mmCIF file of C-alpha atoms in Angstrom:
data_model
loop_
_atom_site.group_PDB
_atom_site.id
_atom_site.type_symbol
_atom_site.label_atom_id
_atom_site.label_comp_id
_atom_site.label_asym_id
_atom_site.label_seq_id
_atom_site.Cartn_x
_atom_site.Cartn_y
_atom_site.Cartn_z
ATOM 1 C CA MET W 1 24.928 20.912 -61.039
ATOM 2 C CA SER W 2 23.347 20.126 -57.632
ATOM 3 C CA HIS W 3 26.292 18.412 -55.929
ATOM 4 C CA LEU W 4 27.861 20.349 -53.044
ATOM 5 C CA THR W 5 31.607 20.671 -52.469
ATOM 6 C CA SER W 6 33.283 20.138 -49.098
ATOM 7 C CA GLU W 7 33.878 23.895 -48.940
ATOM 8 C CA GLN W 8 30.167 24.585 -49.455
ATOM 9 C CA ARG W 9 29.340 22.130 -46.673
ATOM 10 C CA TYR W 10 31.778 23.943 -44.398
ATOM 11 C CA THR W 11 30.114 27.263 -45.289
ATOM 12 C CA ILE W 12 26.671 25.818 -44.521
ATOM 13 C CA SER W 13 27.892 24.634 -41.114
ATOM 14 C CA VAL W 14 29.411 28.025 -40.236
ATOM 15 C CA LEU W 15 26.376 30.046 -41.367
ATOM 16 C CA LEU W 16 23.917 27.795 -39.535
ATOM 17 C CA GLU W 17 25.900 28.388 -36.338
ATOM 18 C CA GLN W 18 25.557 32.121 -37.005
ATOM 19 C CA ASN W 19 21.770 31.807 -37.440
ATOM 20 C CA PHE W 20 21.633 32.611 -41.143
ATOM 21 C CA SER W 21 18.345 31.570 -42.770
ATOM 22 C CA LYS W 22 18.183 28.790 -45.357
ATOM 23 C CA SER W 23 17.398 31.333 -48.055
ATOM 24 C CA GLU W 24 20.464 33.425 -47.131
ATOM 25 C CA ILE W 25 22.728 30.374 -47.037
ATOM 26 C CA ALA W 26 21.449 29.204 -50.440
ATOM 27 C CA ILE W 27 22.414 32.573 -51.915
ATOM 28 C CA VAL W 28 25.905 32.436 -50.396
ATOM 29 C CA ILE W 29 26.669 28.910 -51.682
ATOM 30 C CA LYS W 30 24.982 29.739 -55.030
ATOM 31 C CA LYS W 31 22.570 26.806 -54.896
ATOM 32 C CA ASP W 32 18.796 26.517 -54.997
ATOM 33 C CA LYS W 33 17.168 26.404 -51.583
ATOM 34 C CA SER W 34 15.861 22.900 -52.385
ATOM 35 C CA VAL W 35 19.471 21.670 -52.692
ATOM 36 C CA LEU W 36 20.239 23.015 -49.211
ATOM 37 C CA THR W 37 17.063 21.494 -47.767
ATOM 38 C CA ARG W 38 17.925 18.080 -49.229
ATOM 39 C CA GLU W 39 21.487 18.380 -47.910
ATOM 40 C CA LEU W 40 20.238 19.049 -44.374
ATOM 41 C CA GLN W 41 17.742 16.187 -44.537
ATOM 42 C CA ARG W 42 20.306 13.669 -45.763
ATOM 43 C CA ASN W 43 23.407 14.651 -43.826
ATOM 44 C CA CYS W 44 22.380 15.981 -40.407
ATOM 45 C CA ASP W 45 23.268 14.035 -37.276
ATOM 46 C CA LEU W 46 20.313 11.671 -36.802
ATOM 47 C CA ARG W 47 20.525 11.885 -33.020
ATOM 48 C CA SER W 48 20.995 15.591 -32.414
ATOM 49 C CA GLY W 49 19.606 16.974 -35.665
ATOM 50 C CA LYS W 50 22.679 19.218 -35.888
ATOM 51 C CA TYR W 51 24.492 19.796 -39.176
ATOM 52 C CA ASP W 52 28.256 19.256 -38.940
ATOM 53 C CA PHE W 53 30.344 19.643 -42.086
ATOM 54 C CA ASP W 54 32.752 16.784 -41.230
ATOM 55 C CA LEU W 55 29.896 14.323 -40.692
ATOM 56 C CA ALA W 56 28.044 15.592 -43.761
ATOM 57 C CA GLN W 57 31.103 15.137 -45.974
ATOM 58 C CA ARG W 58 31.713 11.615 -44.647
ATOM 59 C CA LYS W 59 28.092 10.658 -45.344
ATOM 60 C CA TYR W 60 28.334 12.030 -48.869
ATOM 61 C CA GLU W 61 31.606 10.218 -49.593
ATOM 62 C CA LYS W 62 30.171 6.959 -48.251
ATOM 63 C CA ARG W 63 27.204 7.213 -50.620
ATOM 64 C CA GLN W 64 29.509 7.989 -53.549
ATOM 65 C CA LYS W 65 31.652 4.935 -52.852
ATOM 66 C CA SER W 66 28.564 2.705 -52.801
ATOM 67 C CA LYS W 67 27.563 3.791 -56.315
ATOM 68 C CA THR W 68 28.387 1.533 -59.241
ATOM 69 C CA LYS W 69 30.934 3.254 -61.455
ATOM 70 C CA ARG W 70 31.754 2.488 -65.065
ATOM 71 C CA ASN W 71 35.344 1.813 -66.071
ATOM 72 C CA ASP W 72 36.036 4.174 -68.960
ATOM 73 C CA LEU W 73 39.772 4.498 -68.399
ATOM 74 C CA THR W 74 40.912 4.376 -72.012
ATOM 75 C CA LEU W 75 44.517 4.684 -73.198
ATOM 76 C CA GLU W 76 43.751 8.252 -74.326
ATOM 77 C CA ILE W 77 42.491 9.215 -70.866
ATOM 78 C CA LYS W 78 45.472 7.544 -69.196
ATOM 79 C CA GLU W 79 47.826 9.641 -71.308
ATOM 80 C CA ARG W 80 45.821 12.773 -70.479
ATOM 81 C CA ILE W 81 46.006 12.000 -66.767
ATOM 82 C CA LYS W 82 49.752 11.425 -67.011
ATOM 83 C CA GLU W 83 50.252 14.726 -68.825
ATOM 84 C CA TYR W 84 48.250 16.728 -66.284
ATOM 85 C CA LEU W 85 49.950 15.024 -63.337
ATOM 86 C CA HIS W 86 53.301 16.062 -64.776
ATOM 87 C CA GLN W 87 51.893 19.616 -64.891
ATOM 88 C CA GLU W 88 51.400 19.225 -61.106
ATOM 89 C CA LEU W 89 47.595 19.185 -61.155
ATOM 90 C CA SER W 90 45.769 17.111 -58.550
ATOM 91 C CA PRO W 91 43.265 14.412 -59.626
ATOM 92 C CA GLU W 92 40.393 16.711 -58.636
ATOM 93 C CA GLN W 93 41.879 19.529 -60.710
ATOM 94 C CA ILE W 94 42.349 17.170 -63.661
ATOM 95 C CA VAL W 95 38.650 16.254 -63.598
ATOM 96 C CA GLY W 96 37.662 19.908 -63.300
ATOM 97 C CA VAL W 97 39.891 21.106 -66.139
ATOM 98 C CA CYS W 98 38.747 18.281 -68.422
ATOM 99 C CA SER W 99 35.101 19.047 -67.672
ATOM 100 C CA LYS W 100 35.628 22.736 -68.302
ATOM 101 C CA ASN W 101 37.387 22.104 -71.625
ATOM 102 C CA GLY W 102 35.000 19.380 -72.831
ATOM 103 C CA LEU W 103 37.616 16.600 -72.620
ATOM 104 C CA SER W 104 36.719 13.022 -71.730
ATOM 105 C CA CYS W 105 37.871 11.876 -68.299
ATOM 106 C CA VAL W 106 36.937 9.626 -65.385
ATOM 107 C CA SER W 107 36.092 10.425 -61.777
ATOM 108 C CA THR W 108 38.590 11.696 -59.219
ATOM 109 C CA GLU W 109 38.400 8.369 -57.397
ATOM 110 C CA SER W 110 39.120 6.460 -60.624
ATOM 111 C CA ILE W 111 42.219 8.587 -61.207
ATOM 112 C CA TYR W 112 43.486 7.801 -57.706
ATOM 113 C CA GLN W 113 42.814 4.093 -58.245
ATOM 114 C CA HIS W 114 44.750 4.282 -61.509
ATOM 115 C CA ILE W 115 47.663 5.953 -59.707
ATOM 116 C CA TRP W 116 47.718 3.329 -56.917
ATOM 117 C CA LYS W 117 47.603 0.516 -59.466
ATOM 118 C CA ASP W 118 50.462 2.145 -61.366
ATOM 119 C CA LYS W 119 52.447 2.373 -58.125
ATOM 120 C CA LYS W 120 51.933 -1.337 -57.407
ATOM 121 C CA GLU W 121 53.277 -2.031 -60.871
ATOM 122 C CA LYS W 122 56.433 -0.022 -60.037
ATOM 123 C CA GLY W 123 55.223 3.085 -61.842
ATOM 124 C CA ASN W 124 55.954 6.630 -60.666
ATOM 125 C CA LEU W 125 52.689 8.542 -61.244
ATOM 126 C CA TYR W 126 52.190 8.806 -57.462
ATOM 127 C CA LEU W 127 55.301 10.985 -57.188
ATOM 128 C CA SER W 128 53.366 13.794 -58.875
ATOM 129 C CA LEU W 129 50.769 13.867 -56.090
ATOM 130 C CA ARG W 130 51.078 16.642 -53.545
ATOM 131 C CA THR W 131 51.454 14.191 -50.643
ATOM 132 C CA THR W 132 53.085 11.425 -52.737
ATOM 133 C CA GLY W 133 50.410 9.092 -51.416
ATOM 134 C CA LYS W 134 50.822 9.767 -47.699
ATOM 135 C CA ARG W 135 47.695 9.717 -45.563
ATOM 136 C CA TYR W 136 46.585 12.691 -43.501
ATOM 137 C CA ARG W 137 46.562 12.404 -39.751
ATOM 138 C CA LYS W 138 43.274 12.925 -37.936
ATOM 139 C CA ARG W 139 42.815 16.106 -35.971
ATOM 140 C CA GLY W 140 44.356 15.781 -32.539
ATOM 141 C CA SER W 141 42.682 16.456 -29.225
ATOM 142 C CA LYS W 142 45.794 17.280 -27.227
ATOM 143 C CA LYS W 143 45.976 20.546 -25.369
ATOM 144 C CA ASP W 144 47.964 23.407 -26.837
ATOM 145 C CA SER W 145 51.329 23.576 -25.078
ATOM 146 C CA ARG W 146 52.392 26.903 -26.532
ATOM 147 C CA GLY W 147 52.281 30.107 -24.522
ATOM 148 C CA VAL W 148 49.275 32.353 -24.818
ATOM 149 C CA LEU W 149 50.024 35.550 -26.723
ATOM 150 C CA SER W 150 49.024 38.844 -25.158
ATOM 151 C CA ASN W 151 46.103 40.951 -26.368
ATOM 152 C CA ARG W 152 44.789 38.345 -28.764
ATOM 153 C CA ARG W 153 41.491 38.834 -30.578
ATOM 154 C CA LEU W 154 39.880 35.442 -31.146
ATOM 155 C CA ILE W 155 38.317 34.279 -34.381
ATOM 156 C CA GLU W 156 34.871 34.298 -32.757
ATOM 157 C CA ASP W 157 35.096 38.111 -32.713
ATOM 158 C CA ARG W 158 35.935 38.319 -36.409
ATOM 159 C CA PRO W 159 33.210 39.877 -38.636
ATOM 160 C CA LYS W 160 30.839 37.335 -40.192
ATOM 161 C CA ILE W 161 31.556 38.629 -43.675
ATOM 162 C CA VAL W 162 35.038 37.085 -43.511
ATOM 163 C CA ASP W 163 33.504 33.600 -43.472
ATOM 164 C CA LEU W 164 31.787 34.272 -46.797
ATOM 165 C CA LYS W 165 35.086 34.668 -48.696
ATOM 166 C CA GLN W 166 33.569 37.331 -50.936
ATOM 167 C CA ARG W 167 35.770 40.394 -50.522
ATOM 168 C CA PHE W 168 39.465 40.821 -51.182
ATOM 169 C CA GLY W 169 41.548 41.738 -48.120
ATOM 170 C CA ASP W 170 40.719 39.049 -45.553
ATOM 171 C CA LEU W 171 44.018 37.200 -45.167
ATOM 172 C CA GLU W 172 45.473 34.139 -43.450
ATOM 173 C CA ILE W 173 49.119 33.926 -42.396
ATOM 174 C CA ASP W 174 51.395 31.070 -41.334
ATOM 175 C CA THR W 175 55.006 29.871 -41.420
ATOM 176 C CA ILE W 176 56.683 26.791 -42.895
ATOM 177 C CA ILE W 177 59.806 25.531 -41.129
ATOM 178 C CA GLY W 178 62.993 24.291 -42.806
ATOM 179 C CA LYS W 179 65.019 21.149 -42.192
ATOM 180 C CA ASN W 180 66.311 20.869 -38.621
ATOM 181 C CA HIS W 181 64.159 23.926 -37.755
ATOM 182 C CA LYS W 182 66.563 26.190 -39.631
ATOM 183 C CA GLY W 183 64.950 28.963 -41.620
ATOM 184 C CA ALA W 184 61.277 29.587 -42.324
ATOM 185 C CA ILE W 185 58.923 30.786 -45.033
ATOM 186 C CA VAL W 186 56.112 33.217 -44.275
ATOM 187 C CA THR W 187 52.995 32.402 -46.305
ATOM 188 C CA ILE W 188 50.027 34.748 -46.680
ATOM 189 C CA ASN W 189 46.884 34.078 -48.688
ATOM 190 C CA ASP W 190 43.717 36.014 -49.432
ATOM 191 C CA ARG W 191 40.567 34.052 -48.548
ATOM 192 C CA ALA W 192 38.448 35.351 -51.439
ATOM 193 C CA THR W 193 40.893 35.002 -54.334
ATOM 194 C CA GLY W 194 43.330 32.379 -53.024
ATOM 195 C CA ILE W 195 46.278 34.494 -54.143
ATOM 196 C CA LEU W 196 49.528 33.729 -52.292
ATOM 197 C CA ARG W 197 52.493 35.772 -51.127
ATOM 198 C CA MET W 198 55.667 34.106 -49.739
ATOM 199 C CA LYS W 199 58.973 35.226 -48.259
ATOM 200 C CA LYS W 200 61.887 33.264 -46.818
ATOM 201 C CA ILE W 201 63.284 34.444 -43.463
ATOM 202 C CA LYS W 202 66.346 33.328 -41.505
ATOM 203 C CA ALA W 203 64.422 32.074 -38.479
ATOM 204 C CA LYS W 204 60.889 31.736 -37.132
ATOM 205 C CA GLU W 205 61.222 34.807 -34.935
ATOM 206 C CA SER W 206 58.464 37.335 -34.305
ATOM 207 C CA GLU W 207 60.491 40.350 -35.477
ATOM 208 C CA LEU W 208 61.427 38.657 -38.762
ATOM 209 C CA VAL W 209 57.820 37.560 -39.281
ATOM 210 C CA ARG W 210 56.662 41.133 -38.608
ATOM 211 C CA GLN W 211 59.098 42.516 -41.179
ATOM 212 C CA ALA W 212 58.150 39.921 -43.782
ATOM 213 C CA ALA W 213 54.399 40.417 -43.340
ATOM 214 C CA ILE W 214 54.664 44.175 -43.725
ATOM 215 C CA GLU W 215 56.937 43.885 -46.761
ATOM 216 C CA LEU W 216 54.669 41.369 -48.488
ATOM 217 C CA LEU W 217 51.489 43.345 -47.847
ATOM 218 C CA GLU W 218 52.468 47.006 -48.028
ATOM 219 C CA ASN W 219 51.237 47.329 -51.640
ATOM 220 C CA TRP W 220 47.868 45.920 -50.608
ATOM 221 C CA LYS W 221 47.478 48.092 -47.501
ATOM 222 C CA PRO W 222 44.541 50.241 -48.757
ATOM 223 C CA TYR W 223 42.565 47.087 -49.556
ATOM 224 C CA LEU W 224 43.116 45.043 -46.391
ATOM 225 C CA PHE W 225 40.567 44.242 -43.677
ATOM 226 C CA THR W 226 41.688 41.305 -41.517
ATOM 227 C CA ILE W 227 44.522 38.843 -40.916
ATOM 228 C CA THR W 228 44.016 35.487 -39.147
ATOM 229 C CA SER W 229 46.837 33.325 -37.779
ATOM 230 C CA ASP W 230 47.373 30.380 -35.457
ATOM 231 C CA ASN W 231 48.734 30.814 -31.926
ATOM 232 C CA GLY W 232 52.426 30.411 -32.718
ATOM 233 C CA LYS W 233 54.835 32.637 -30.821
ATOM 234 C CA GLU W 234 56.173 33.927 -34.123
ATOM 235 C CA PHE W 235 53.047 36.106 -34.220
ATOM 236 C CA ALA W 236 53.817 37.776 -30.893
ATOM 237 C CA MET W 237 54.165 41.118 -32.712
ATOM 238 C CA HIS W 238 50.680 40.904 -34.185
ATOM 239 C CA GLN W 239 49.734 44.306 -32.790
ATOM 240 C CA GLU W 240 52.638 45.958 -34.600
ATOM 241 C CA ILE W 241 51.619 44.241 -37.862
ATOM 242 C CA ALA W 242 48.021 45.347 -37.383
ATOM 243 C CA THR W 243 49.025 48.937 -36.634
ATOM 244 C CA VAL W 244 51.341 49.370 -39.638
ATOM 245 C CA LEU W 245 48.968 47.704 -42.110
ATOM 246 C CA GLU W 246 45.840 49.166 -40.478
ATOM 247 C CA VAL W 247 44.079 45.806 -40.261
ATOM 248 C CA ASP W 248 42.321 43.782 -37.559
ATOM 249 C CA PHE W 249 44.382 40.757 -36.469
ATOM 250 C CA TYR W 250 42.615 37.604 -35.211
ATOM 251 C CA PHE W 251 43.715 34.222 -33.871
ATOM 252 C CA ALA W 252 42.195 30.823 -34.639
ATOM 253 C CA ASN W 253 41.490 28.437 -31.789
ATOM 254 C CA PRO W 254 44.345 26.082 -30.803
ATOM 255 C CA TYR W 255 44.481 22.847 -32.832
ATOM 256 C CA SER W 256 41.761 24.060 -35.189
ATOM 257 C CA PRO W 257 43.539 24.184 -38.581
ATOM 258 C CA TRP W 258 40.205 24.048 -40.435
ATOM 259 C CA GLU W 259 39.567 27.613 -39.219
ATOM 260 C CA ARG W 260 42.407 28.602 -41.566
ATOM 261 C CA GLY W 261 41.703 25.891 -44.094
ATOM 262 C CA ALA W 262 42.805 27.825 -47.170
ATOM 263 C CA ASN W 263 46.238 28.539 -45.698
ATOM 264 C CA GLU W 264 46.679 24.974 -44.462
ATOM 265 C CA ASN W 265 45.893 23.728 -47.966
ATOM 266 C CA LEU W 266 48.319 26.166 -49.565
ATOM 267 C CA ASN W 267 51.088 25.134 -47.201
ATOM 268 C CA GLY W 268 50.466 21.562 -48.302
ATOM 269 C CA LEU W 269 50.762 22.611 -51.930
ATOM 270 C CA ILE W 270 54.018 24.421 -51.192
ATOM 271 C CA ARG W 271 55.379 21.244 -49.599
ATOM 272 C CA GLN W 272 54.951 19.572 -52.975
ATOM 273 C CA TYR W 273 57.798 21.793 -54.156
ATOM 274 C CA ILE W 274 59.647 22.068 -50.845
ATOM 275 C CA PRO W 275 59.429 18.725 -48.952
ATOM 276 C CA LYS W 276 59.999 18.671 -45.201
ATOM 277 C CA SER W 277 63.470 17.215 -45.680
ATOM 278 C CA THR W 278 64.587 20.258 -47.686
ATOM 279 C CA SER W 279 67.215 22.612 -46.308
ATOM 280 C CA PHE W 280 65.994 26.185 -46.721
ATOM 281 C CA GLU W 281 69.598 27.318 -47.143
ATOM 282 C CA GLU W 282 69.425 25.888 -50.654
ATOM 283 C CA ILE W 283 66.290 27.819 -51.622
ATOM 284 C CA THR W 284 66.808 31.086 -53.468
ATOM 285 C CA VAL W 285 64.539 34.125 -53.650
ATOM 286 C CA GLU W 286 63.969 33.294 -57.318
ATOM 287 C CA ARG W 287 62.773 29.793 -56.393
ATOM 288 C CA ILE W 288 60.332 31.218 -53.835
ATOM 289 C CA ILE W 289 58.863 33.546 -56.469
ATOM 290 C CA GLU W 290 58.690 30.685 -58.991
ATOM 291 C CA ILE W 291 56.702 28.502 -56.578
ATOM 292 C CA GLN W 292 54.467 31.418 -55.644
ATOM 293 C CA GLU W 293 53.578 32.080 -59.268
ATOM 294 C CA LYS W 294 53.069 28.389 -60.040
ATOM 295 C CA LEU W 295 50.451 28.213 -57.290
ATOM 296 C CA ASN W 296 48.866 31.514 -58.242
ATOM 297 C CA ASN W 297 48.394 30.133 -61.754
ATOM 298 C CA ARG W 298 47.115 26.743 -60.637
ATOM 299 C CA PRO W 299 43.367 26.133 -61.330
ATOM 300 C CA ARG W 300 41.170 25.748 -58.237
ATOM 301 C CA LYS W 301 37.938 23.816 -57.924
ATOM 302 C CA ARG W 302 36.221 26.463 -55.804
ATOM 303 C CA PHE W 303 36.785 29.026 -58.573
ATOM 304 C CA ASN W 304 35.320 26.717 -61.233
ATOM 305 C CA PHE W 305 38.934 25.893 -62.096
ATOM 306 C CA GLU W 306 39.987 29.469 -62.688
ATOM 307 C CA THR W 307 43.303 30.526 -61.112
ATOM 308 C CA PRO W 308 43.957 32.764 -58.078
ATOM 309 C CA ASN W 309 45.611 35.304 -60.381
ATOM 310 C CA TYR W 310 42.444 35.398 -62.483
ATOM 311 C CA MET W 311 40.257 35.862 -59.387
ATOM 312 C CA PHE W 312 42.593 38.548 -58.064
ATOM 313 C CA ASN W 313 42.353 40.484 -61.326
ATOM 314 C CA GLN W 314 38.565 40.198 -61.214
ATOM 315 C CA LYS W 315 38.352 41.649 -57.702
ATOM 316 C CA VAL W 316 41.228 44.115 -57.569
ATOM 317 C CA ALA W 317 41.625 46.874 -60.138
ATOM 318 C CA PHE W 318 45.360 47.438 -59.742
ATOM 319 C CA VAL W 319 48.639 45.639 -60.359
ATOM 320 C CA THR W 320 50.821 44.712 -57.408
#
């Protein structure tokens, strides 16, 4: 299949900035060089000639919307969509799983249109969506008001191999905050396998985050290379984390969540189970583990709809 995913477009953009050749990039994204050449010809900025993954994705989506699509939404497919939505799969995952298993389905866009139509008719399919139909806000351009942490190593200094998402042990870390800013959950994911580790803490304080990170990762210590976080003050003890785990700790640029895109996406998935209005006092350790394992067993498009647990077992020859 010659179509590129948004993640592949992001990879192309990053590797072009790092002066990788077209042949090298084609190998990384596992596409023929002709596919990459056509992508650059069709989706570069016409004025500057520069390839930007946001612009490229918008151009692609615009072309897809202009295509004439057949309406094959049969009763059987509607029931299949309903069943998979209740299993907490996204429309994109539904299409991928159906394709992988040889089941008839419609496009991702057609599934969304079916969900919106169902909502207008007082149906509840939309409640199974991760965002329950809410729109994402555009990236802001405001300046970062948080204090600058000492002795930071910026993401620009991170080894290029981390961008390729090929080896286990390059992690991203973040925190999710509870209702009324009470309590927090530390989330850590591996970039190559997508596997997630979570732990609830009493408050978003640097010492508690340090303890949680070390506890969650101590079994993986021999296999770790890097950790990347945002600039939140809860990561003020990053040097202590790096020393104990023997990893290199890096910081993304302020207001650049796409530099930790995998973690941002996972946090969104977690919010499907723990909405922002939820009091963390009500969440047990068992519930945290349940959510963690649900997500680790959820099929992902970038893994050809295999699960993070499957990818982890393929790359790591030990049991945590």
